[in-house]
């Protein structure tokens, strides 16, 4: 409510949610979240780890790409909703030729939902790790096959003119689940893949890393905030106001915000525990929870405005993190 | 037949089969193989990658151990047949607490065959990678959990007085299947695990590697040959005769045999292709196939015997490799 206009500035303050999670498309995620919160969150306000892949769709709209992670064909559907018209999963590859990876049997459901294709004549041009892979062995095998052959699973090894592009969307080595100890994340899969690839070829494969705390993801988030501000203002944004990141993870939320030149507010209701000493990456401010963080940011901007006598532009945006 | 006594020496020549394969117990494997060959191969003549684990049973008979690899509970049954009375699989761990690895769902069959245990009170003392793991992610996660806590899945991390012992049974990074390109083997899983463990802890975890071409496996094979010779002779072996290794893989079969002080005969009916130049590890001799290799070895030993005028002991044994 505060951000929707019920604040001393009497203005809507654009905000987005920025997470390293994913696995389903933004519309579905926001439907679920809005229901849970009894408060509407629009898909344009919600950035998942893989949302940034929308920025590469133009390069691969009509080109075969491999998409990794997620359950069954969920990620293929997300990729298709982004505009990738020829997205495939490793389950599709396994369904095409079971010998690709002999140590796994498709479930009846996976078999039923597999997308038919002849991968011996389908050159894969890019591999996007959307979400945490569920079948590391199959995925590492197919990834190595595609990279070594320049796109054809099972094809002869060669150095292609244009190497297969590889993008990971979430760098987290570990993450907090309901289990007592942190669980391995997509970053662990990347380490596993690179170790196997290095053992096979003697080198590490070049890749692009997205997700918090990477600069690319913060830059993307800032563009989304700018679009949202344009929408609220009803016209182009002349000068981008100050952005505040509110997050619970110093290594991810705060580190990325600091590097992006945003202000950062660390909350104590999640990963960060003040009992373990000061955070490795120092935020602009530390508060108890998100509500307090929002009030802090608004108060700070009001003070700045009055001291600078500049009342002409909203200087406040908010980005909030959750897994 | 030649080795069973139909040879110029008119004597049985002990021989064993030595493979980096596995996944089921030796009796079952020999039943299948004997049927296929219409010729009896005894379990005592067949060494799989994990057969050598029989030598550590005395240390872990009544201690909980984790066994990795293979389909469903096949490997747990192999381990139990060896004498490990408290062997568990990662599927058992997943059945105990699904939150251990959220990115996998047990199949109905896996759930039905899971062995019930409370792993919060079951300290795992050793992990044996019997065969190629099918679920790398689950296996890497549980392995890291056990090592970091000193045995308790989900327990607090600590340096235990006695570290968890880790043994891999097959070092092959890749292997030849019916697919056009080599598939990743157990060695690739080891690389993946160590990379993740290093990312988590900053160090590589100490382990024992068995399987061809390791010295341990050749030493074990020689002991099995000695036992077999004792059986044939009906008494103890005073002096171990010369051992011949017949194999198709220079890096594995031949390298290991040379290092063990055996003679080695490379055949051209498998991995090794003379069109690709001389083998990296030079064998004692190169022939076309196994039959020719056996005849070569017998002829060579007969020549030696006659030149040395020593007719009192069989000097010939044979070890044969296959995946």
Coordinates of C-alpha atoms in Angstrom, one line a residue:
Chain A
X1 CA 0.0 0.0 0.0
X2 CA 2.8 2.3 0.9
X3 CA 4.4 1.8 -2.5
X4 CA 1.0 2.1 -4.3
X5 CA 0.7 5.8 -3.1
X6 CA -0.2 5.6 0.6
X7 CA 2.9 7.5 1.6
X8 CA 4.0 11.1 2.4
X9 CA 4.9 11.6 -1.2
X10 CA 1.4 10.8 -2.3
X11 CA 2.8 9.1 -5.4
X12 CA 3.2 5.6 -6.7
X13 CA 6.7 4.3 -6.3
X14 CA 7.7 1.7 -8.9
X15 CA 9.0 -1.5 -7.4
X16 CA 9.9 -5.0 -8.6
X17 CA 10.7 -8.3 -7.1
X18 CA 14.1 -9.7 -8.1
X19 CA 14.8 -13.4 -7.4
X20 CA 17.2 -16.1 -8.3
X21 CA 14.3 -18.6 -8.4
X22 CA 12.4 -19.7 -11.4
X23 CA 11.0 -22.8 -13.0
X24 CA 7.7 -21.5 -14.3
X25 CA 6.7 -18.4 -16.3
X26 CA 6.3 -15.0 -14.7
X27 CA 2.5 -14.9 -15.2
X28 CA 1.9 -18.2 -13.5
X29 CA 4.3 -17.2 -10.7
X30 CA 2.5 -13.9 -10.1
X31 CA -0.9 -15.5 -10.2
X32 CA 0.3 -17.8 -7.4
X33 CA 2.0 -15.1 -5.5
X34 CA -0.9 -12.6 -5.8
X35 CA -3.3 -15.2 -4.4
X36 CA -0.9 -15.9 -1.5
X37 CA -0.4 -12.2 -0.7
X38 CA -4.0 -11.2 -1.5
X39 CA -2.3 -8.4 -3.4
X40 CA -1.7 -8.1 -7.1
X41 CA 1.9 -8.5 -8.3
X42 CA 2.1 -8.0 -12.1
X43 CA 4.3 -10.2 -14.3
X44 CA 6.2 -7.0 -15.3
X45 CA 7.1 -6.5 -11.7
X46 CA 8.6 -9.9 -11.2
X47 CA 12.1 -10.8 -12.4
X48 CA 13.1 -14.4 -12.0
X49 CA 16.6 -15.7 -12.7
X50 CA 15.7 -16.6 -16.3
X51 CA 13.6 -13.6 -17.1
X52 CA 16.7 -11.9 -18.5
X53 CA 16.8 -14.5 -21.3
X54 CA 14.0 -12.5 -22.9
X55 CA 16.8 -10.2 -24.0
X56 CA 18.4 -12.9 -26.2
X57 CA 15.3 -14.2 -27.8
X58 CA 15.9 -12.0 -30.9
X59 CA 19.1 -13.9 -31.6
X60 CA 17.5 -17.4 -31.3
X61 CA 13.8 -17.0 -32.2
X62 CA 14.0 -19.5 -35.1
X63 CA 17.1 -21.4 -34.0
X64 CA 17.2 -24.7 -32.1
X65 CA 18.2 -24.1 -28.5
X66 CA 18.5 -26.4 -25.5
X67 CA 16.9 -25.4 -22.3
X68 CA 18.0 -27.0 -19.0
X69 CA 16.3 -27.2 -15.6
X70 CA 12.9 -27.7 -14.1
X71 CA 10.4 -30.4 -14.0
X72 CA 9.4 -32.3 -17.2
X73 CA 8.6 -29.8 -20.0
X74 CA 7.9 -26.8 -17.7
X75 CA 11.0 -25.0 -18.9
X76 CA 10.4 -25.6 -22.5
X77 CA 7.0 -24.0 -22.1
X78 CA 8.6 -21.0 -20.3
X79 CA 11.1 -20.7 -23.2
X80 CA 8.3 -20.9 -25.7
X81 CA 6.4 -18.2 -23.9
X82 CA 9.5 -16.0 -24.1
X83 CA 9.5 -16.4 -27.9
X84 CA 12.0 -19.2 -28.5
X85 CA 10.2 -21.2 -31.2
X86 CA 12.6 -24.2 -31.3
X87 CA 13.4 -24.9 -27.6
X88 CA 14.3 -28.5 -26.6
X89 CA 15.0 -30.2 -23.3
X90 CA 17.5 -33.0 -22.6
X91 CA 14.4 -35.2 -22.0
X92 CA 13.5 -34.6 -25.7
X93 CA 17.0 -35.7 -26.6
X94 CA 16.7 -38.9 -24.5
X95 CA 13.3 -39.7 -26.0
X96 CA 14.8 -39.3 -29.5
X97 CA 17.6 -41.8 -28.8
X98 CA 17.8 -43.5 -25.4
X99 CA 21.4 -44.5 -26.0
X100 CA 22.4 -40.9 -25.5
X101 CA 22.4 -41.6 -21.7
X102 CA 21.9 -45.2 -20.8
X103 CA 21.7 -44.7 -17.1
X104 CA 18.2 -43.1 -17.0
X105 CA 14.7 -44.2 -18.0
X106 CA 12.1 -41.6 -18.9
X107 CA 9.0 -41.6 -16.7
X108 CA 5.8 -42.3 -18.6
X109 CA 4.9 -38.6 -18.1
X110 CA 8.2 -37.4 -19.5
X111 CA 7.9 -39.7 -22.5
X112 CA 4.4 -38.5 -23.2
X113 CA 5.4 -34.8 -23.1
X114 CA 8.7 -35.2 -25.0
X115 CA 8.9 -33.0 -28.1
X116 CA 9.7 -35.1 -31.2
X117 CA 12.8 -34.1 -33.1
X118 CA 15.7 -35.7 -35.0
X119 CA 18.7 -34.3 -33.1
X120 CA 21.1 -35.8 -35.7
X121 CA 19.8 -33.0 -38.0
X122 CA 19.0 -30.4 -35.4
X123 CA 22.0 -28.2 -34.8
X124 CA 21.6 -26.6 -31.3
X125 CA 23.1 -23.1 -31.3
X126 CA 22.7 -22.2 -27.6
X127 CA 22.2 -23.8 -24.3
X128 CA 20.3 -21.9 -21.5
X129 CA 20.4 -23.2 -18.0
X130 CA 17.0 -21.7 -16.9
X131 CA 16.7 -23.4 -13.6
X132 CA 18.3 -26.0 -11.4
X133 CA 18.8 -29.2 -13.5
X134 CA 17.1 -32.3 -12.1
X135 CA 19.2 -34.8 -14.0
X136 CA 22.8 -33.7 -13.8
X137 CA 24.2 -36.7 -15.6
X138 CA 22.0 -36.6 -18.6
X139 CA 22.4 -32.8 -18.8
X140 CA 26.2 -32.8 -18.5
X141 CA 26.4 -35.6 -21.1
X142 CA 24.2 -33.8 -23.7
X143 CA 25.8 -30.4 -23.0
X144 CA 29.3 -32.0 -23.6
X145 CA 28.0 -33.7 -26.8
X146 CA 26.6 -30.5 -28.1
X147 CA 29.6 -28.3 -27.3
X148 CA 32.1 -30.8 -28.6
X149 CA 30.3 -31.3 -31.9
X150 CA 29.2 -27.7 -32.5
X151 CA 25.5 -28.5 -32.0
X152 CA 24.7 -32.1 -33.1
X153 CA 24.2 -34.6 -30.3
X154 CA 26.3 -37.6 -31.3
X155 CA 28.0 -35.8 -34.1
X156 CA 31.8 -35.9 -34.7
X157 CA 33.8 -33.5 -32.5
X158 CA 34.9 -30.3 -34.2
X159 CA 35.6 -26.7 -33.5
X160 CA 32.6 -24.9 -35.0
X161 CA 32.9 -21.5 -36.7
X162 CA 30.4 -20.1 -34.2
X163 CA 30.7 -21.8 -30.8
X164 CA 27.6 -22.9 -29.0
X165 CA 26.5 -20.1 -26.6
X166 CA 26.1 -21.2 -23.0
X167 CA 24.2 -19.2 -20.4
X168 CA 23.6 -19.9 -16.7
X169 CA 20.8 -18.0 -15.0
X170 CA 21.6 -18.5 -11.3
X171 CA 25.1 -18.5 -9.8
X172 CA 24.1 -19.7 -6.3
X173 CA 26.3 -22.6 -5.2
X174 CA 23.9 -23.3 -2.4
X175 CA 20.4 -22.2 -1.3
X176 CA 18.2 -22.4 1.8
X177 CA 15.3 -24.9 1.6
X178 CA 13.3 -26.5 4.3
X179 CA 16.1 -28.9 5.0
X180 CA 18.5 -28.4 7.9
X181 CA 21.5 -27.7 5.7
X182 CA 21.7 -25.6 2.5
X183 CA 21.1 -27.6 -0.7
X184 CA 23.2 -27.5 -3.8
X185 CA 22.1 -24.9 -6.4
X186 CA 22.6 -24.2 -10.1
X187 CA 26.1 -23.0 -9.3
X188 CA 27.0 -26.5 -8.2
X189 CA 25.7 -27.9 -11.5
X190 CA 27.9 -25.4 -13.3
X191 CA 31.0 -26.6 -11.3
X192 CA 30.2 -30.2 -12.0
X193 CA 29.7 -29.6 -15.8
X194 CA 33.0 -27.6 -16.1
X195 CA 34.9 -30.2 -14.2
X196 CA 33.7 -33.0 -16.5
X197 CA 34.3 -30.8 -19.6
X198 CA 37.8 -30.0 -18.4
X199 CA 38.5 -33.7 -17.9
X200 CA 37.4 -34.4 -21.4
X201 CA 39.0 -31.5 -23.2
X202 CA 41.6 -29.9 -20.9
X203 CA 39.8 -26.6 -20.8
X204 CA 36.9 -24.7 -19.2
X205 CA 34.0 -23.8 -21.5
X206 CA 33.3 -20.0 -21.8
X207 CA 29.9 -19.1 -20.5
X208 CA 27.7 -16.1 -19.5
X209 CA 26.5 -15.9 -15.9
X210 CA 23.3 -14.1 -15.1
X211 CA 21.4 -13.9 -11.8
X212 CA 22.0 -11.9 -8.6
X213 CA 24.7 -10.6 -7.9
X214 CA 25.8 -10.3 -11.5
X215 CA 26.0 -6.8 -13.0
X216 CA 23.9 -7.9 -16.1
X217 CA 20.9 -8.9 -13.9
X218 CA 21.0 -5.5 -12.0
X219 CA 21.3 -3.6 -15.3
X220 CA 18.3 -5.6 -16.6
X221 CA 16.3 -4.9 -13.4
X222 CA 17.0 -1.2 -13.7
X223 CA 15.7 -1.2 -17.2
X224 CA 12.5 -3.0 -16.0
X225 CA 12.2 -0.3 -13.3
X226 CA 12.6 2.4 -15.8
X227 CA 9.9 0.9 -18.0
X228 CA 7.6 0.7 -15.0
X229 CA 8.3 4.3 -14.1
X230 CA 7.6 5.4 -17.7
X231 CA 4.2 3.6 -17.4
X232 CA 3.4 5.3 -14.1
X233 CA 4.5 8.7 -15.3
X234 CA 2.8 8.2 -18.6
X235 CA 5.9 9.4 -20.4
X236 CA 9.7 8.9 -20.9
X237 CA 12.0 9.1 -17.8
X238 CA 14.4 11.9 -18.2
X239 CA 16.6 11.1 -15.2
X240 CA 16.5 7.7 -13.4
X241 CA 15.8 8.2 -9.7
X242 CA 17.8 6.5 -6.9
X243 CA 17.1 2.8 -6.7
X244 CA 16.9 1.0 -3.3
X245 CA 17.6 -2.7 -3.0
X246 CA 15.9 -4.4 -0.1
X247 CA 17.3 -7.9 0.5
X248 CA 18.3 -10.5 3.1
X249 CA 21.4 -11.9 1.5
X250 CA 24.6 -9.8 1.8
X251 CA 26.6 -11.9 -0.8
X252 CA 23.8 -11.7 -3.4
X253 CA 21.3 -8.9 -2.9
X254 CA 23.6 -6.4 -1.2
X255 CA 26.8 -7.1 -3.2
X256 CA 25.0 -6.7 -6.5
X257 CA 23.2 -3.6 -5.4
X258 CA 26.4 -1.9 -4.2
X259 CA 28.2 -2.8 -7.4
X260 CA 25.2 -1.4 -9.4
X261 CA 25.4 2.0 -7.6
X262 CA 22.0 1.4 -5.9
X263 CA 21.4 2.0 -2.2
X264 CA 21.0 -1.2 -0.3
X265 CA 19.0 -2.1 2.8
X266 CA 19.7 -5.4 4.6
X267 CA 16.8 -7.1 6.5
X268 CA 17.2 -9.6 9.3
X269 CA 14.3 -11.8 8.5
X270 CA 16.1 -14.2 6.1
X271 CA 19.6 -15.4 5.4
X272 CA 21.4 -12.7 7.3
X273 CA 21.8 -13.2 11.0
X274 CA 23.4 -10.3 13.0
X275 CA 24.5 -12.9 15.6
X276 CA 27.2 -14.0 13.1
X277 CA 28.8 -10.6 13.0
X278 CA 28.6 -7.8 10.4
X279 CA 27.8 -8.7 6.8
X280 CA 30.7 -9.2 4.4
X281 CA 29.1 -6.8 1.9
X282 CA 28.0 -3.6 3.8
X283 CA 24.6 -2.3 3.0
X284 CA 23.6 1.4 3.1
X285 CA 21.5 0.5 6.1
X286 CA 20.3 -2.4 8.2
X287 CA 16.7 -2.7 9.5
X288 CA 14.6 -5.5 10.9
X289 CA 12.2 -6.2 8.1
X290 CA 10.9 -5.1 4.6
X291 CA 8.3 -2.7 5.9
X292 CA 10.9 -0.9 8.0
X293 CA 13.2 -0.9 5.0
X294 CA 10.5 0.8 2.8
X295 CA 9.8 3.5 5.4
X296 CA 13.5 4.1 5.8
X297 CA 14.0 4.6 2.1
X298 CA 11.0 6.9 1.7
X299 CA 12.1 9.0 4.7
X300 CA 15.6 9.3 3.4
X301 CA 14.4 10.5 0.0
X302 CA 12.0 13.0 1.6
X303 CA 14.9 14.4 3.6
X304 CA 17.1 14.6 0.5
X305 CA 14.3 16.3 -1.5
X306 CA 13.7 19.0 1.2
X307 CA 17.3 19.7 1.7
X308 CA 17.9 19.9 -2.1
X309 CA 14.6 21.7 -2.7
X310 CA 13.9 19.5 -5.6
X311 CA 10.3 18.3 -5.6
X312 CA 9.9 17.6 -9.3
X313 CA 10.8 14.0 -9.6
X314 CA 10.3 10.8 -7.6
X315 CA 13.7 9.6 -6.5
X316 CA 12.7 6.3 -5.1
X317 CA 12.4 2.9 -6.4
X318 CA 12.5 -0.4 -4.7
X319 CA 13.7 -3.8 -5.6
X320 CA 13.0 -6.6 -3.3
X321 CA 14.6 -10.0 -3.2
X322 CA 13.3 -13.4 -2.5
X323 CA 14.1 -16.9 -3.6
Chain B
X1 CA 39.0 -75.4 -24.2
X2 CA 42.6 -74.5 -24.7
X3 CA 42.8 -73.1 -21.2
X4 CA 40.8 -76.0 -19.7
X5 CA 43.6 -78.5 -20.7
X6 CA 43.4 -78.9 -24.5
X7 CA 46.8 -77.5 -25.0
X8 CA 50.4 -78.8 -25.5
X9 CA 51.0 -78.5 -21.8
X10 CA 48.1 -80.9 -21.1
X11 CA 47.3 -78.9 -18.1
X12 CA 44.6 -76.6 -16.9
X13 CA 45.7 -73.0 -17.1
X14 CA 44.0 -70.7 -14.5
X15 CA 42.3 -67.7 -16.0
X16 CA 40.0 -64.9 -14.9
X17 CA 38.0 -62.2 -16.5
X18 CA 38.8 -58.7 -15.3
X19 CA 36.4 -55.9 -16.1
X20 CA 35.6 -52.3 -15.1
X21 CA 31.9 -53.2 -15.5
X22 CA 29.5 -54.2 -12.7
X23 CA 26.1 -53.4 -11.4
X24 CA 25.0 -56.9 -10.4
X25 CA 26.6 -59.6 -8.4
X26 CA 29.2 -62.0 -9.8
X27 CA 27.0 -65.1 -9.6
X28 CA 24.2 -63.5 -11.6
X29 CA 26.7 -62.0 -14.1
X30 CA 28.4 -65.4 -14.6
X31 CA 25.0 -67.1 -15.0
X32 CA 24.2 -64.7 -17.8
X33 CA 27.6 -64.9 -19.4
X34 CA 27.8 -68.7 -19.2
X35 CA 24.4 -69.0 -21.0
X36 CA 25.6 -66.5 -23.6
X37 CA 28.9 -68.3 -24.2
X38 CA 27.5 -71.8 -23.7
X39 CA 30.5 -72.3 -21.5
X40 CA 30.8 -72.2 -17.7
X41 CA 32.4 -69.2 -16.2
X42 CA 32.6 -69.5 -12.4
X43 CA 32.0 -66.5 -10.1
X44 CA 35.5 -66.9 -8.7
X45 CA 36.8 -66.4 -12.2
X46 CA 35.0 -63.1 -12.8
X47 CA 36.3 -59.8 -11.3
X48 CA 34.1 -56.8 -11.8
X49 CA 35.1 -53.3 -10.8
X50 CA 33.4 -53.7 -7.4
X51 CA 34.5 -57.2 -6.6
X52 CA 37.6 -55.8 -4.8
X53 CA 35.3 -54.3 -2.2
X54 CA 35.0 -57.8 -0.7
X55 CA 38.4 -57.0 0.8
X56 CA 37.0 -54.2 3.0
X57 CA 33.9 -56.0 4.2
X58 CA 35.7 -57.0 7.4
X59 CA 36.1 -53.3 8.3
X60 CA 32.4 -52.5 7.7
X61 CA 30.4 -55.7 8.3
X62 CA 28.2 -54.2 11.0
X63 CA 28.7 -50.5 10.2
X64 CA 26.3 -48.4 8.1
X65 CA 27.8 -47.7 4.7
X66 CA 26.4 -45.9 1.6
X67 CA 26.7 -47.7 -1.7
X68 CA 26.3 -45.7 -5.0
X69 CA 25.5 -46.7 -8.5
X70 CA 23.3 -49.0 -10.4
X71 CA 19.5 -49.3 -10.8
X72 CA 17.1 -49.2 -7.9
X73 CA 18.3 -51.4 -5.0
X74 CA 20.5 -53.7 -7.2
X75 CA 23.8 -52.4 -5.7
X76 CA 22.5 -52.7 -2.1
X77 CA 21.8 -56.3 -2.8
X78 CA 25.3 -56.8 -4.3
X79 CA 26.8 -55.2 -1.2
X80 CA 24.7 -57.4 1.1
X81 CA 25.8 -60.5 -0.9
X82 CA 29.4 -59.4 -0.2
X83 CA 28.7 -59.2 3.6
X84 CA 27.9 -55.6 4.3
X85 CA 25.0 -55.9 6.7
X86 CA 24.1 -52.3 6.8
X87 CA 24.3 -51.0 3.3
X88 CA 22.1 -48.1 2.1
X89 CA 21.5 -46.3 -1.1
X90 CA 20.9 -42.6 -1.7
X91 CA 17.3 -43.6 -2.7
X92 CA 16.9 -44.9 0.8
X93 CA 18.0 -41.5 2.1
X94 CA 15.6 -39.7 -0.3
X95 CA 12.8 -42.0 0.9
X96 CA 13.6 -41.2 4.5
X97 CA 13.5 -37.4 4.0
X98 CA 12.4 -36.1 0.5
X99 CA 13.8 -32.6 1.4
X100 CA 17.4 -34.0 1.2
X101 CA 17.1 -33.5 -2.5
X102 CA 14.0 -31.6 -3.7
X103 CA 14.8 -31.9 -7.4
X104 CA 13.9 -35.6 -7.7
X105 CA 10.9 -37.7 -7.2
X106 CA 11.3 -41.4 -6.4
X107 CA 9.6 -43.8 -8.9
X108 CA 6.9 -46.0 -7.3
X109 CA 9.3 -48.9 -7.7
X110 CA 12.1 -47.1 -6.0
X111 CA 9.8 -46.1 -3.1
X112 CA 8.6 -49.7 -2.7
X113 CA 12.1 -51.1 -2.6
X114 CA 13.6 -48.4 -0.3
X115 CA 15.2 -49.7 2.9
X116 CA 13.7 -47.9 5.9
X117 CA 16.2 -46.1 8.2
X118 CA 16.4 -43.0 10.3
X119 CA 19.5 -41.4 8.8
X120 CA 19.6 -38.7 11.5
X121 CA 20.7 -41.5 13.8
X122 CA 22.6 -43.6 11.3
X123 CA 26.2 -42.5 11.1
X124 CA 27.6 -43.6 7.6
X125 CA 31.2 -44.6 8.0
X126 CA 32.1 -45.3 4.4
X127 CA 30.8 -44.5 0.8
X128 CA 31.5 -47.0 -1.9
X129 CA 30.9 -46.0 -5.5
X130 CA 30.2 -49.6 -6.8
X131 CA 28.9 -48.7 -10.3
X132 CA 28.1 -45.6 -12.4
X133 CA 25.7 -43.4 -10.4
X134 CA 22.3 -42.8 -12.2
X135 CA 21.4 -39.7 -10.2
X136 CA 24.4 -37.5 -10.0
X137 CA 22.7 -34.6 -8.2
X138 CA 21.2 -36.7 -5.4
X139 CA 24.4 -38.7 -5.0
X140 CA 26.7 -35.6 -4.9
X141 CA 24.4 -33.9 -2.4
X142 CA 24.2 -36.9 -0.1
X143 CA 27.9 -37.6 -0.4
X144 CA 28.7 -33.9 0.5
X145 CA 26.3 -34.1 3.4
X146 CA 27.8 -37.2 4.8
X147 CA 31.4 -36.1 4.4
X148 CA 30.9 -32.6 5.9
X149 CA 29.0 -33.9 8.9
X150 CA 31.2 -37.0 9.5
X151 CA 28.4 -39.4 8.6
X152 CA 24.9 -37.9 9.5
X153 CA 22.9 -36.7 6.5
X154 CA 21.7 -33.2 7.6
X155 CA 23.9 -33.2 10.7
X156 CA 26.0 -30.2 11.6
X157 CA 29.3 -29.9 9.8
X158 CA 32.4 -31.0 11.7
X159 CA 35.8 -32.6 11.3
X160 CA 35.2 -36.2 12.5
X161 CA 37.9 -38.1 14.4
X162 CA 37.7 -40.8 11.7
X163 CA 36.9 -39.3 8.3
X164 CA 34.3 -41.1 6.1
X165 CA 36.2 -43.5 3.8
X166 CA 35.4 -42.9 0.1
X167 CA 36.2 -45.6 -2.6
X168 CA 35.5 -45.4 -6.3
X169 CA 35.6 -48.7 -8.2
X170 CA 36.0 -47.6 -11.8
X171 CA 38.3 -44.7 -12.9
X172 CA 37.0 -44.7 -16.6
X173 CA 36.2 -41.1 -17.6
X174 CA 34.4 -42.4 -20.7
X175 CA 33.4 -45.8 -22.1
X176 CA 32.2 -47.2 -25.3
X177 CA 28.5 -48.0 -25.6
X178 CA 26.3 -48.6 -28.6
X179 CA 26.1 -44.8 -29.1
X180 CA 28.3 -43.1 -31.7
X181 CA 30.4 -41.2 -29.2
X182 CA 31.8 -42.4 -25.9
X183 CA 29.6 -42.0 -22.9
X184 CA 30.6 -40.5 -19.5
X185 CA 31.7 -43.1 -17.0
X186 CA 32.2 -43.2 -13.2
X187 CA 35.4 -41.2 -13.6
X188 CA 33.3 -38.3 -14.8
X189 CA 31.0 -38.6 -11.7
X190 CA 34.1 -38.5 -9.5
X191 CA 35.3 -35.3 -11.3
X192 CA 31.8 -33.7 -10.8
X193 CA 31.7 -34.6 -7.1
X194 CA 35.2 -33.3 -6.4
X195 CA 34.5 -30.0 -8.2
X196 CA 31.3 -29.5 -6.1
X197 CA 33.1 -30.5 -2.9
X198 CA 36.0 -28.2 -3.7
X199 CA 33.6 -25.3 -4.4
X200 CA 31.9 -26.0 -1.0
X201 CA 35.0 -26.5 1.1
X202 CA 38.0 -25.3 -0.8
X203 CA 39.6 -28.8 -0.9
X204 CA 39.5 -32.1 -2.7
X205 CA 38.3 -35.1 -0.7
X206 CA 40.8 -37.9 -0.2
X207 CA 39.6 -41.2 -1.8
X208 CA 40.8 -44.6 -2.9
X209 CA 40.5 -45.5 -6.6
X210 CA 40.1 -49.1 -7.6
X211 CA 39.5 -50.6 -11.1
X212 CA 41.8 -51.1 -14.1
X213 CA 44.5 -49.8 -14.5
X214 CA 45.0 -49.3 -10.7
X215 CA 47.8 -51.3 -9.0
X216 CA 45.3 -52.4 -6.3
X217 CA 43.0 -54.1 -8.7
X218 CA 45.9 -55.9 -10.4
X219 CA 47.2 -57.1 -7.1
X220 CA 43.7 -58.3 -6.2
X221 CA 43.4 -60.1 -9.5
X222 CA 46.8 -61.8 -8.9
X223 CA 45.6 -63.0 -5.6
X224 CA 42.4 -64.4 -7.2
X225 CA 44.6 -66.2 -9.8
X226 CA 46.7 -67.6 -7.0
X227 CA 43.7 -69.0 -5.3
X228 CA 42.5 -70.5 -8.5
X229 CA 45.9 -72.1 -9.1
X230 CA 45.8 -73.5 -5.6
X231 CA 42.5 -75.0 -6.3
X232 CA 43.7 -76.6 -9.6
X233 CA 46.9 -77.8 -8.1
X234 CA 45.2 -79.0 -4.9
X235 CA 47.8 -77.3 -2.8
X236 CA 49.6 -74.1 -2.0
X237 CA 51.4 -72.2 -4.8
X238 CA 55.1 -72.0 -4.0
X239 CA 56.1 -69.7 -6.8
X240 CA 53.6 -67.6 -8.7
X241 CA 53.9 -68.2 -12.5
X242 CA 54.1 -65.5 -15.1
X243 CA 50.7 -63.8 -15.7
X244 CA 49.5 -62.7 -19.1
X245 CA 47.0 -59.9 -19.5
X246 CA 45.0 -60.0 -22.8
X247 CA 43.1 -56.8 -23.4
X248 CA 41.9 -54.3 -26.0
X249 CA 42.5 -51.1 -24.1
X250 CA 46.1 -49.8 -24.0
X251 CA 45.4 -47.1 -21.3
X252 CA 43.6 -49.5 -19.1
X253 CA 44.4 -53.2 -19.6
X254 CA 47.9 -52.8 -20.9
X255 CA 49.0 -50.0 -18.7
X256 CA 47.9 -51.8 -15.6
X257 CA 49.4 -55.1 -16.6
X258 CA 52.8 -53.5 -17.4
X259 CA 52.8 -51.7 -14.1
X260 CA 52.0 -55.0 -12.3
X261 CA 54.9 -56.8 -14.0
X262 CA 52.6 -59.0 -16.0
X263 CA 53.1 -59.7 -19.7
X264 CA 50.5 -58.0 -21.8
X265 CA 48.9 -58.9 -25.2
X266 CA 46.9 -56.3 -27.0
X267 CA 44.1 -57.4 -29.3
X268 CA 42.7 -55.5 -32.2
X269 CA 39.0 -56.5 -31.9
X270 CA 38.0 -53.7 -29.4
X271 CA 39.0 -50.2 -28.4
X272 CA 42.5 -50.3 -29.9
X273 CA 42.7 -49.5 -33.6
X274 CA 46.2 -49.9 -35.3
X275 CA 45.1 -47.4 -37.9
X276 CA 45.5 -44.7 -35.2
X277 CA 49.2 -45.5 -34.7
X278 CA 51.0 -47.4 -32.0
X279 CA 49.4 -47.7 -28.6
X280 CA 50.5 -45.2 -25.9
X281 CA 51.2 -48.1 -23.5
X282 CA 53.3 -50.7 -25.3
X283 CA 52.2 -54.3 -24.8
X284 CA 54.5 -57.3 -24.8
X285 CA 52.9 -58.3 -28.0
X286 CA 50.1 -57.4 -30.4
X287 CA 47.8 -60.0 -32.0
X288 CA 44.5 -59.9 -33.8
X289 CA 42.2 -61.6 -31.3
X290 CA 41.9 -63.4 -28.0
X291 CA 42.4 -66.8 -29.4
X292 CA 45.6 -65.8 -31.1
X293 CA 46.7 -64.1 -27.8
X294 CA 46.2 -67.3 -25.8
X295 CA 48.2 -69.4 -28.3
X296 CA 51.0 -66.8 -28.3
X297 CA 51.2 -66.9 -24.5
X298 CA 51.3 -70.7 -24.4
X299 CA 53.9 -71.0 -27.2
X300 CA 56.0 -68.4 -25.4
X301 CA 55.9 -70.2 -22.1
X302 CA 56.7 -73.6 -23.8
X303 CA 59.7 -72.1 -25.4
X304 CA 60.9 -70.6 -22.1
X305 CA 60.4 -73.9 -20.3
X306 CA 62.3 -75.9 -22.8
X307 CA 65.1 -73.4 -22.9
X308 CA 65.3 -73.3 -19.1
X309 CA 64.6 -77.0 -18.7
X310 CA 62.1 -76.3 -16.0
X311 CA 59.1 -78.4 -16.4
X312 CA 57.9 -78.5 -12.9
X313 CA 55.5 -75.6 -12.7
X314 CA 52.9 -74.0 -14.9
X315 CA 54.1 -70.6 -15.8
X316 CA 51.0 -69.3 -17.5
X317 CA 48.0 -67.5 -16.4
X318 CA 45.6 -65.4 -18.2
X319 CA 43.6 -62.4 -17.5
X320 CA 41.1 -61.2 -20.0
X321 CA 39.4 -57.8 -20.1
X322 CA 36.0 -56.8 -21.1
X323 CA 33.6 -54.0 -20.1

